[in-house]
PDB file of C-alpha atoms in Angstrom:
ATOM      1  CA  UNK A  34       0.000   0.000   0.000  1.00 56.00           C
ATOM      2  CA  UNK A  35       1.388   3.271  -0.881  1.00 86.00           C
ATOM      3  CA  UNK A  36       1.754   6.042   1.864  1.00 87.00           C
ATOM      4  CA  UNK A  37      -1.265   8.210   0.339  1.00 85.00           C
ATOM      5  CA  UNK A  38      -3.327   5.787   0.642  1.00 86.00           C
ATOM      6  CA  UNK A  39      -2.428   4.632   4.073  1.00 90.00           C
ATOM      7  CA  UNK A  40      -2.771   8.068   4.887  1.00 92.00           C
ATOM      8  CA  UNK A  41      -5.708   8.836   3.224  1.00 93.00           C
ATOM      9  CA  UNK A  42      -6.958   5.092   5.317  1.00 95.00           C
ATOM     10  CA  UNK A  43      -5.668   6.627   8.747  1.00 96.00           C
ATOM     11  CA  UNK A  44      -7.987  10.057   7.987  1.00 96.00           C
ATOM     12  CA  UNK A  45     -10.914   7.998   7.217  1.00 96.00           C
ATOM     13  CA  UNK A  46     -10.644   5.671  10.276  1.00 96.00           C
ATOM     14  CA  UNK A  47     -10.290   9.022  12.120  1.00 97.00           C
ATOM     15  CA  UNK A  48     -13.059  10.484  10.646  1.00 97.00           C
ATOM     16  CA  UNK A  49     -15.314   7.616  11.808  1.00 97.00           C
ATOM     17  CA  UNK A  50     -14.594   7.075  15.151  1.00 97.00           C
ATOM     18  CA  UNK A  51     -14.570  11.006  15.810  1.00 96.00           C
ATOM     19  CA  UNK A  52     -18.489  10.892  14.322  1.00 97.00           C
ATOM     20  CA  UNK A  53     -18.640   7.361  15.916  1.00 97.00           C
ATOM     21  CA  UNK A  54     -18.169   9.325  19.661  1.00 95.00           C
ATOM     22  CA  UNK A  55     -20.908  11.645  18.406  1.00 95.00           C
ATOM     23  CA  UNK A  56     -23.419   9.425  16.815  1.00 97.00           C
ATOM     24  CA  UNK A  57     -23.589   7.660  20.560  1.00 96.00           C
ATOM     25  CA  UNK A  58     -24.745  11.145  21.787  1.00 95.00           C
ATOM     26  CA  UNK A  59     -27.495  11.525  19.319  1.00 94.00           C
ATOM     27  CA  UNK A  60     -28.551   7.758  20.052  1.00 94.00           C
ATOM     28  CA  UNK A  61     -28.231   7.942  23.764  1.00 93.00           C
ATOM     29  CA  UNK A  62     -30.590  11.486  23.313  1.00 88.00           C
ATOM     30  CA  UNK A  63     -27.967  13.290  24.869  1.00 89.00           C
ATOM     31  CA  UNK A  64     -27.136  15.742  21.977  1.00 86.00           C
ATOM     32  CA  UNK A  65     -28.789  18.289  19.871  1.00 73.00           C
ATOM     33  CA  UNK A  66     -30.430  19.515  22.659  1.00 74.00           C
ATOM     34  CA  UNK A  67     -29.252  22.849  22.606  1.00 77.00           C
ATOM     35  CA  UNK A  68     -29.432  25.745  20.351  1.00 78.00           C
ATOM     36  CA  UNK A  69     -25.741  25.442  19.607  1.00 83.00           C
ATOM     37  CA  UNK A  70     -25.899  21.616  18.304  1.00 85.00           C
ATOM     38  CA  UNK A  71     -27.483  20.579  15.050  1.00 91.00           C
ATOM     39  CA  UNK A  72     -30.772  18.213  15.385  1.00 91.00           C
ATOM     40  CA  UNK A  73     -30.373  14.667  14.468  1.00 92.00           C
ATOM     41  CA  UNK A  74     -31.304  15.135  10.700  1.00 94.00           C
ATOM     42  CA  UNK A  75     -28.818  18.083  10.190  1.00 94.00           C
ATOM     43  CA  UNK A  76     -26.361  16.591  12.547  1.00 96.00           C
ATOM     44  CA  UNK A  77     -26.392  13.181   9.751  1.00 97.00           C
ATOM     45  CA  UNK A  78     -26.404  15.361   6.798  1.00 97.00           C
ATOM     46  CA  UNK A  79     -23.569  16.947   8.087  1.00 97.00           C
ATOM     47  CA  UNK A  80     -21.744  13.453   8.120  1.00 98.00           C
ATOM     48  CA  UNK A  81     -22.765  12.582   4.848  1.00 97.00           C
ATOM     49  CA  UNK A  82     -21.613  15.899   3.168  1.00 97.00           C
ATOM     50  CA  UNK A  83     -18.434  16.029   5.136  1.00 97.00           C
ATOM     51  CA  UNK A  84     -18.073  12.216   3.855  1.00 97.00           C
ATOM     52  CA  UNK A  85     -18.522  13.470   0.201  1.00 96.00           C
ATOM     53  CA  UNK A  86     -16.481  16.536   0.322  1.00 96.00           C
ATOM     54  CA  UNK A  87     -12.976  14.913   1.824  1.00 96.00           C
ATOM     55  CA  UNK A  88     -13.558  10.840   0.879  1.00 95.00           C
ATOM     56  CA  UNK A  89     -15.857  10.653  -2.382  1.00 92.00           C
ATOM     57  CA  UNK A  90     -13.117  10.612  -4.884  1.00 90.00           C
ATOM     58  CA  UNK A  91     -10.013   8.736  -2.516  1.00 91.00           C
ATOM     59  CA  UNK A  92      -9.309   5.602  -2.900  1.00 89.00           C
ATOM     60  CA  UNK A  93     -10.091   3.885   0.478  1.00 93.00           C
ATOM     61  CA  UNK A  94      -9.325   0.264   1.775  1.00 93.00           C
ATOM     62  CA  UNK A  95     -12.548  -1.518   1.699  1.00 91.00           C
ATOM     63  CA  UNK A  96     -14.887  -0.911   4.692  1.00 92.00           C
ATOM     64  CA  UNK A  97     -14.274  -2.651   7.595  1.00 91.00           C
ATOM     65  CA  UNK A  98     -17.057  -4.587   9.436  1.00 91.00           C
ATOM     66  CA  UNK A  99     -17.335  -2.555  12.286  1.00 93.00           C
ATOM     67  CA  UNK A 100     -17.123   0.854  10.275  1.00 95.00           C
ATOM     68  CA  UNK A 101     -20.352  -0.493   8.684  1.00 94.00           C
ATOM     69  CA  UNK A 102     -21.900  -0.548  11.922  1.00 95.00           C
ATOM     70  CA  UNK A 103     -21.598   2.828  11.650  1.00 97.00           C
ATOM     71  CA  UNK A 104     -23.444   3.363   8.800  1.00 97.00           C
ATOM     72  CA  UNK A 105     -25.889   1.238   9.643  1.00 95.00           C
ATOM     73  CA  UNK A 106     -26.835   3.430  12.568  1.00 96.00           C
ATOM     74  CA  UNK A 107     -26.561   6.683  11.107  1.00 97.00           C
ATOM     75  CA  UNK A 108     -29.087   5.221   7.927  1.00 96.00           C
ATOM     76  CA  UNK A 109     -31.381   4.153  10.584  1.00 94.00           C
ATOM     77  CA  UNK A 110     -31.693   6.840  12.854  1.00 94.00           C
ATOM     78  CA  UNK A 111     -32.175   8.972   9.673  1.00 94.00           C
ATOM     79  CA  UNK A 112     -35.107   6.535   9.132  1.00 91.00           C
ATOM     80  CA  UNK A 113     -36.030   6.897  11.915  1.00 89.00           C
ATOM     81  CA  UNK A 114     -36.064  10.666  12.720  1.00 89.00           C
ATOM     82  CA  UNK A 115     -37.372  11.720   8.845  1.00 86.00           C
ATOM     83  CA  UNK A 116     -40.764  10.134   9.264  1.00 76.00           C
ATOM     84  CA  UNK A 117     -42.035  10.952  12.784  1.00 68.00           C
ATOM     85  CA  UNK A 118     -45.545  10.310  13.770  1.00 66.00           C
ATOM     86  CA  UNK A 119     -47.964  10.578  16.217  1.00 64.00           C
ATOM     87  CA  UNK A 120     -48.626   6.384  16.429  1.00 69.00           C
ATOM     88  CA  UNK A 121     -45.642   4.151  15.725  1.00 70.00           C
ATOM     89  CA  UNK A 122     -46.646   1.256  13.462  1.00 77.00           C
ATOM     90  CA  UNK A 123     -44.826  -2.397  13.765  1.00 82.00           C
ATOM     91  CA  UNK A 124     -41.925  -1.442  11.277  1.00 83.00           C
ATOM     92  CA  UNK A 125     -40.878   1.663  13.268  1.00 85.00           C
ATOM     93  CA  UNK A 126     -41.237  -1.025  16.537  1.00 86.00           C
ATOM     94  CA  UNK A 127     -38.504  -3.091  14.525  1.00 88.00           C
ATOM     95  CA  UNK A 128     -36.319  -0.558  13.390  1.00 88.00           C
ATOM     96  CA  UNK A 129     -36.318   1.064  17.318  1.00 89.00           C
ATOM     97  CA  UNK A 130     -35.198  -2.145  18.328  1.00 90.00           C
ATOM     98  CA  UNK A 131     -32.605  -2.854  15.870  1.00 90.00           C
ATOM     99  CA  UNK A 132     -31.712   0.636  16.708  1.00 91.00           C
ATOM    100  CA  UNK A 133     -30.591  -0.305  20.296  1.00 92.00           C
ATOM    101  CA  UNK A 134     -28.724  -3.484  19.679  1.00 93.00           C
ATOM    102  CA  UNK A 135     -26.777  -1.813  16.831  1.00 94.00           C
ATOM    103  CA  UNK A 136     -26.001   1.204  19.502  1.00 95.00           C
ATOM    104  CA  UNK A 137     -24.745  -0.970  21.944  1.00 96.00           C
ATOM    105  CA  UNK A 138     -22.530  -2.625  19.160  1.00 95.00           C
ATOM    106  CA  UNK A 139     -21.548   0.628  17.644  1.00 96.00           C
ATOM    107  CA  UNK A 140     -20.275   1.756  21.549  1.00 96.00           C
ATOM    108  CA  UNK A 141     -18.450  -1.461  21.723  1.00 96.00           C
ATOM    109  CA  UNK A 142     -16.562  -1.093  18.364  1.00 94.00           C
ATOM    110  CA  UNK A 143     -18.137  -4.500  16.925  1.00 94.00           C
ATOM    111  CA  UNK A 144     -19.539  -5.499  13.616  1.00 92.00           C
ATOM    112  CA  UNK A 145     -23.278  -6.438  13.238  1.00 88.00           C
ATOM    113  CA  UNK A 146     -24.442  -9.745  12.334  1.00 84.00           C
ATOM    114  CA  UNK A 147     -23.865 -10.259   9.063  1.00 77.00           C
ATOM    115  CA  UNK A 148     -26.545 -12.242   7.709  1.00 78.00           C
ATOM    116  CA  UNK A 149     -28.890  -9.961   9.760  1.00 77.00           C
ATOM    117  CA  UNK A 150     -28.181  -6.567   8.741  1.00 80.00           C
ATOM    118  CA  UNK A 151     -26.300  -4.682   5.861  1.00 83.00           C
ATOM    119  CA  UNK A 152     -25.006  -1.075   5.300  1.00 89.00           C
ATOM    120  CA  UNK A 153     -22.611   0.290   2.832  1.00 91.00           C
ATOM    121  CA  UNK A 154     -20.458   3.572   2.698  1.00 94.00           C
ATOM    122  CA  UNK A 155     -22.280   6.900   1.023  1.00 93.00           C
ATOM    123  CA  UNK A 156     -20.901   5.738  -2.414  1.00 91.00           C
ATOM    124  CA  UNK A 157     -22.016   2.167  -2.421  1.00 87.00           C
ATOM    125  CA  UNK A 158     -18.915   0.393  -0.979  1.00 88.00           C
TER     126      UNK A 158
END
């Protein structure tokens, strides 16, 4: 591997575990709170266009399991927080709960079941 890329790698896994820290808040409900914090849906578009503005056109190592934990959370709380309701139908039951064990897997650094769940990097990898 040439030392771009490994550095390029090294400011990616950086990047994720710095939002990783983060994401935690918004799932525990302890952030965007205040005035001065972004609300769940800006806080993940904010992720997503900082994802496409410095690693859209690098050349990254392919994702590792427990970076698409990651994702997997941030897609689903996006799910989650664009269609709010007043009555929560089965589905949005499901998702809650997949929700929470992904969390706690996210806060332990692990990858998610493989055969149960799925989640890819903003450009399809």
């Amino acid at each position: 591997m040439d030392k771009w890329k490994e550095a390029t790698d090294k400011d990616h896994d950086r990047f994720i575990e710095s939002h990783r820290r983060t994401l935690l808040r918004y799932l525990d409900g302890t952030a965007g709170r205040s005035d001065k914090e972004l609300d769940a849906l800006g806080y993940i578009d904010s992720v997503l266009e900082q994802w496409q503005e410095t690693f859209s056109h690098s050349e990254l190592t392919g994702p590792r399991p427990e970076e698409r934990t990651f994702w997997f959370a941030l897609y689903l709380l996006e799910d989650l927080v664009e269609n709010p309701g007043s009555t929560i139908d089965p589905y949005e039951k499901l998702m809650m709960k997949n929700l929470i064990e992904v969390r706690e897997l996210l806060r332990a650094r692990q990858s998610m079941a493989e055969h149960r769940y799925m989640a890819t990097r903003p450009n399809g990898t």
